[in-house]
């Protein structure tokens, strides 16, 4: 039967567990492992930065419910991707990180890139281990995949010293391990379903909030039917958008503040009461709001506030059981209800205010005008990736999602730098599962700087991502060229230039000339619309559209800021 090395055992184990994508940067001692992965029939995507590789791998995990691998070299390579590991763990996305390590006989005496990797990874993982020998590699791979996908999804880390990857062992002694079964569905307690329906039916101002947990568990069919049948008002968290279409008549995103502040009963589907939802506390929520909390993770129940009905269960089966019970009771929240009247009136007021800003086409442009005219010309079903400060926050309200898992952004951890990695993953997903679908990556100029060289990765793999950089010369806000020149000519720039400022009017689109691609520099609405239309016609390479906006452009005044402090 011959012999086989650890790299091949690992590659074949990943293949047997259903891993389809590996993102990484190779070097000693994982070069041969990268080749073995391709020989096993797994797609390998070479990235330019370990963080981007980690972001891409976790985004594929979210889109497919199967963990992808982030493959990195020891020491600095692994440390570079810890930010991505933390992001995946906090987002609840499945991810498997694999790193090489120095040979075990070099440990403790200053081995090349020696690092306590298993221990360092443990705070950012559900499982962190080093297989003790080559024969146990299949068992550890199965466990890593299982723990990454069961319960609340998260990160697994496996550590492989060079000697373990290179060792030759008899094929006859390597035993295949069972394939990790699909995670079981967790069904809700029937008493909790009855209590939930009773609470909603008696509510004067009910509200449903849909989170990205509902998107991850593929609950859109059941949740949409529930909302349409009951006529309950619904809001979505940023990556929960699309589970219920943004175009749904029950969507009250335009009256978000009013909906949260006055709802007396809230059905929380796969969303957490963390900073994104202002912890479920006053002044953003009613002091005595009754919350029905549905979450796959029992530890999340009662977080921040005490839930009226806690339900540890899968969102899809819970929404289905709620729907069946409402139908049995022949109940529907009437359109003529005073709550609906309040919400519709507030929505109209807010949409009118946004419309005024969106119609202002004077140069330099503002955020609302840019997003309004982008929305008019992009495909309705494209996947939107977004990051930045105002760029992401305003884009969430202006760029609509009609389908679930079609928005990827900074997420629960608020991580900047995720954009291009997420876009690469989304474009690969489109290639394999929906070839006609496109990816739009909307970046602030600061956010683009985190991972701009991943444009080369997109070219290498012929990924037609449309990148739009909303450029205001800074972080939150910047300076125009005249003020900038006055400052840098007045003395020491390190003491005079504001920390939020970047070099004004950078032509980011010219990065495309490095690869023979096409970029657009845009200052007006007609040029913006023409550029977006042309970019979506390009099907074999990425495009960058650099849109200059007012350096002091801001968002619509908010009753409460995004990080509203709770007043107890």
Short mmCIF file of C-alpha atoms in Angstrom, two decimals, residues 132-369:
data_model
loop_
_atom_site.label_atom_id
_atom_site.label_comp_id
_atom_site.label_asym_id
_atom_site.label_seq_id
_atom_site.Cartn_x
_atom_site.Cartn_y
_atom_site.Cartn_z
CA UNK A 132 -0.43 14.34 18.55
CA UNK A 133 0.36 12.13 15.54
CA UNK A 134 -0.49 11.67 11.88
CA UNK A 135 -2.97 8.86 12.51
CA UNK A 136 -5.23 11.17 14.53
CA UNK A 137 -5.38 13.96 11.95
CA UNK A 138 -8.72 12.74 10.46
CA UNK A 139 -10.30 12.63 13.93
CA UNK A 140 -9.20 16.16 14.80
CA UNK A 141 -10.39 17.54 11.43
CA UNK A 142 -13.84 16.04 11.99
CA UNK A 143 -14.04 17.50 15.49
CA UNK A 144 -12.88 20.91 14.25
CA UNK A 145 -15.59 20.95 11.57
CA UNK A 146 -18.23 19.71 14.01
CA UNK A 147 -17.51 22.31 16.67
CA UNK A 148 -17.31 25.08 14.06
CA UNK A 149 -20.83 24.28 12.85
CA UNK A 150 -22.78 22.91 15.84
CA UNK A 151 -24.64 25.23 18.23
CA UNK A 152 -23.66 28.80 17.55
CA UNK A 153 -21.10 28.50 14.74
CA UNK A 154 -17.57 29.70 15.35
CA UNK A 155 -13.88 29.06 14.84
CA UNK A 156 -11.73 25.95 15.13
CA UNK A 157 -7.93 26.05 15.04
CA UNK A 158 -5.60 23.17 14.18
CA UNK A 159 -1.83 23.39 14.61
CA UNK A 160 0.61 21.38 12.50
CA UNK A 161 4.36 21.38 13.20
CA UNK A 162 6.59 20.74 10.21
CA UNK A 163 7.55 17.23 11.34
CA UNK A 164 3.87 16.22 11.53
CA UNK A 165 3.21 17.48 7.99
CA UNK A 166 6.30 15.79 6.55
CA UNK A 167 6.26 12.46 8.37
CA UNK A 168 5.69 9.36 6.23
CA UNK A 169 3.41 6.71 7.70
CA UNK A 170 1.98 3.45 6.31
CA UNK A 171 -1.26 4.03 4.43
CA UNK A 172 -2.72 0.90 6.06
CA UNK A 173 -2.52 2.49 9.50
CA UNK A 174 -4.42 5.67 8.55
CA UNK A 175 -8.10 5.15 9.16
CA UNK A 176 -10.72 7.42 7.66
CA UNK A 177 -12.93 9.09 10.23
CA UNK A 178 -16.69 9.44 9.93
CA UNK A 179 -18.07 12.47 8.11
CA UNK A 180 -19.46 15.11 10.43
CA UNK A 181 -23.28 14.87 10.29
CA UNK A 182 -25.41 17.90 9.49
CA UNK A 183 -26.14 19.85 12.71
CA UNK A 184 -29.46 18.72 14.22
CA UNK A 185 -32.46 21.04 14.23
CA UNK A 186 -33.41 22.30 17.68
CA UNK A 187 -37.20 22.48 18.09
CA UNK A 188 -38.94 24.99 20.35
CA UNK A 189 -40.85 24.08 23.47
CA UNK A 190 -44.58 24.06 22.67
CA UNK A 191 -45.44 25.94 25.85
CA UNK A 192 -43.12 28.73 24.71
CA UNK A 193 -44.85 28.86 21.31
CA UNK A 194 -48.24 29.17 23.00
CA UNK A 195 -46.98 31.91 25.34
CA UNK A 196 -45.39 33.80 22.44
CA UNK A 197 -48.53 33.77 20.33
CA UNK A 198 -50.63 34.89 23.30
CA UNK A 199 -48.28 37.81 23.99
CA UNK A 200 -48.22 38.97 20.37
CA UNK A 201 -51.99 38.68 19.94
CA UNK A 202 -52.54 40.85 23.01
CA UNK A 203 -49.92 43.45 22.04
CA UNK A 204 -50.90 46.95 20.98
CA UNK A 205 -47.57 47.69 19.30
CA UNK A 206 -45.88 44.43 18.26
CA UNK A 207 -42.62 44.30 16.31
CA UNK A 208 -40.47 41.57 14.76
CA UNK A 209 -36.68 42.01 14.58
CA UNK A 210 -34.78 39.68 12.23
CA UNK A 211 -31.05 39.12 12.72
CA UNK A 212 -28.26 37.49 10.72
CA UNK A 213 -28.80 34.30 12.72
CA UNK A 214 -32.10 33.97 10.86
CA UNK A 215 -30.24 34.45 7.58
CA UNK A 216 -27.58 31.88 8.47
CA UNK A 217 -30.10 29.16 9.31
CA UNK A 218 -32.00 29.57 6.02
CA UNK A 219 -35.23 30.62 7.69
CA UNK A 220 -36.37 33.08 5.02
CA UNK A 221 -39.28 30.97 3.75
CA UNK A 222 -40.82 30.49 7.19
CA UNK A 223 -40.11 34.04 8.37
CA UNK A 224 -41.55 35.63 5.23
CA UNK A 225 -44.68 33.52 5.49
CA UNK A 226 -45.01 34.46 9.17
CA UNK A 227 -44.73 38.19 8.42
CA UNK A 228 -47.04 38.11 5.40
CA UNK A 229 -49.69 36.04 7.18
CA UNK A 230 -49.69 38.05 10.42
CA UNK A 231 -49.00 41.51 8.93
CA UNK A 232 -46.60 42.25 11.79
CA UNK A 233 -44.19 45.20 11.38
CA UNK A 234 -40.63 44.01 10.85
CA UNK A 235 -37.13 45.43 11.17
CA UNK A 236 -33.84 43.77 10.25
CA UNK A 237 -30.34 44.08 11.63
CA UNK A 238 -27.79 44.95 8.91
CA UNK A 239 -26.97 41.38 7.88
CA UNK A 240 -30.48 40.20 8.64
CA UNK A 241 -31.63 42.30 5.69
CA UNK A 242 -33.20 40.27 2.90
CA UNK A 243 -34.63 37.50 5.07
CA UNK A 244 -37.70 39.65 4.65
CA UNK A 245 -37.28 41.76 1.53
CA UNK A 246 -36.48 45.44 2.08
CA UNK A 247 -39.34 46.07 -0.36
CA UNK A 248 -41.86 44.24 1.83
CA UNK A 249 -44.87 46.35 2.81
CA UNK A 250 -44.34 45.15 6.40
CA UNK A 251 -40.78 46.53 6.50
CA UNK A 252 -40.66 49.59 8.77
CA UNK A 253 -36.95 50.40 8.50
CA UNK A 254 -37.81 54.01 7.61
CA UNK A 255 -39.44 54.35 11.03
CA UNK A 256 -36.78 52.40 12.95
CA UNK A 257 -36.43 54.76 15.91
CA UNK A 258 -40.18 54.96 16.50
CA UNK A 259 -40.62 51.19 16.07
CA UNK A 260 -37.93 50.35 18.63
CA UNK A 261 -38.89 53.06 21.08
CA UNK A 262 -42.60 52.30 21.30
CA UNK A 263 -42.95 48.55 20.62
CA UNK A 264 -44.52 46.80 23.60
CA UNK A 265 -43.89 43.21 22.43
CA UNK A 266 -40.84 42.26 20.32
CA UNK A 267 -40.23 38.93 18.61
CA UNK A 268 -36.46 38.66 18.28
CA UNK A 269 -35.47 36.13 15.60
CA UNK A 270 -31.77 35.29 15.55
CA UNK A 271 -30.66 38.75 16.65
CA UNK A 272 -28.72 39.66 19.78
CA UNK A 273 -29.43 42.48 22.22
CA UNK A 274 -25.92 43.87 21.95
CA UNK A 275 -24.72 47.32 20.87
CA UNK A 276 -26.33 46.97 17.42
CA UNK A 277 -29.75 46.85 19.09
CA UNK A 278 -28.75 49.21 21.90
CA UNK A 279 -28.82 46.36 24.43
CA UNK A 280 -32.64 46.30 24.40
CA UNK A 281 -32.70 49.06 27.02
CA UNK A 282 -34.12 52.57 27.42
CA UNK A 283 -34.06 55.16 25.97
CA UNK A 284 -33.97 53.19 22.70
CA UNK A 285 -36.61 50.69 23.91
CA UNK A 286 -39.58 50.89 26.26
CA UNK A 287 -38.62 50.17 29.84
CA UNK A 288 -41.16 47.36 30.17
CA UNK A 289 -40.97 45.92 26.64
CA UNK A 290 -41.85 42.20 26.52
CA UNK A 291 -39.26 40.31 24.48
CA UNK A 292 -39.71 36.90 22.89
CA UNK A 293 -36.13 35.83 22.25
CA UNK A 294 -35.36 33.04 19.76
CA UNK A 295 -31.72 31.99 19.61
CA UNK A 296 -29.83 28.77 18.91
CA UNK A 297 -27.41 29.55 21.74
CA UNK A 298 -28.81 29.16 25.28
CA UNK A 299 -26.10 31.39 26.74
CA UNK A 300 -27.49 34.29 24.67
CA UNK A 301 -30.93 34.11 26.27
CA UNK A 302 -31.66 36.91 28.76
CA UNK A 303 -28.49 38.77 27.74
CA UNK A 304 -28.71 42.43 28.82
CA UNK A 305 -32.46 42.22 29.60
CA UNK A 306 -34.72 39.49 30.92
CA UNK A 307 -36.69 37.85 28.09
CA UNK A 308 -40.43 37.41 28.61
CA UNK A 309 -40.31 34.15 26.63
CA UNK A 310 -36.85 32.64 26.01
CA UNK A 311 -36.76 30.07 23.22
CA UNK A 312 -33.63 28.08 22.51
CA UNK A 313 -34.37 26.74 19.04
CA UNK A 314 -33.72 27.04 15.34
CA UNK A 315 -35.36 30.17 13.90
CA UNK A 316 -36.81 28.35 10.88
CA UNK A 317 -38.76 25.74 12.86
CA UNK A 318 -39.79 28.31 15.46
CA UNK A 319 -41.15 30.69 12.82
CA UNK A 320 -42.97 27.76 11.24
CA UNK A 321 -44.61 26.74 14.51
CA UNK A 322 -45.60 30.34 15.29
CA UNK A 323 -47.19 30.63 11.84
CA UNK A 324 -49.17 27.42 12.29
CA UNK A 325 -50.47 28.62 15.65
CA UNK A 326 -51.47 32.05 14.35
CA UNK A 327 -53.31 30.42 11.43
CA UNK A 328 -55.07 28.06 13.83
CA UNK A 329 -56.23 31.11 15.80
CA UNK A 330 -57.24 32.90 12.58
CA UNK A 331 -55.31 35.98 13.74
CA UNK A 332 -53.85 38.85 11.73
CA UNK A 333 -52.65 42.27 12.87
CA UNK A 334 -55.04 44.67 11.16
CA UNK A 335 -53.72 47.29 8.76
CA UNK A 336 -56.11 49.89 10.21
CA UNK A 337 -54.53 49.50 13.64
CA UNK A 338 -53.27 52.75 15.19
CA UNK A 339 -49.73 51.31 15.42
CA UNK A 340 -49.59 50.83 11.67
CA UNK A 341 -50.89 54.38 11.17
CA UNK A 342 -48.10 55.78 13.35
CA UNK A 343 -45.42 53.74 11.59
CA UNK A 344 -46.61 54.66 8.09
CA UNK A 345 -46.75 58.36 8.97
CA UNK A 346 -43.23 58.34 10.42
CA UNK A 347 -41.89 56.38 7.45
CA UNK A 348 -43.30 58.96 5.05
CA UNK A 349 -41.72 61.82 7.01
CA UNK A 350 -38.30 60.18 7.11
CA UNK A 351 -38.39 59.13 3.46
CA UNK A 352 -39.26 62.69 2.50
CA UNK A 353 -36.25 64.03 4.40
CA UNK A 354 -33.96 61.49 2.73
CA UNK A 355 -35.49 62.28 -0.66
CA UNK A 356 -34.54 65.95 -0.28
CA UNK A 357 -30.90 65.03 0.37
CA UNK A 358 -30.91 62.40 -2.40
CA UNK A 359 -32.13 64.91 -4.97
CA UNK A 360 -29.28 67.32 -4.27
CA UNK A 361 -26.96 66.71 -7.23
CA UNK A 362 -24.71 69.69 -6.58
CA UNK A 363 -20.95 69.03 -6.67
CA UNK A 364 -19.32 67.84 -4.48
CA UNK A 365 -21.93 65.12 -3.97
CA UNK A 366 -23.32 63.86 -0.66
CA UNK A 367 -23.73 60.26 0.56
CA UNK A 368 -27.47 60.08 -0.02
CA UNK A 369 -27.26 61.28 -3.60
#
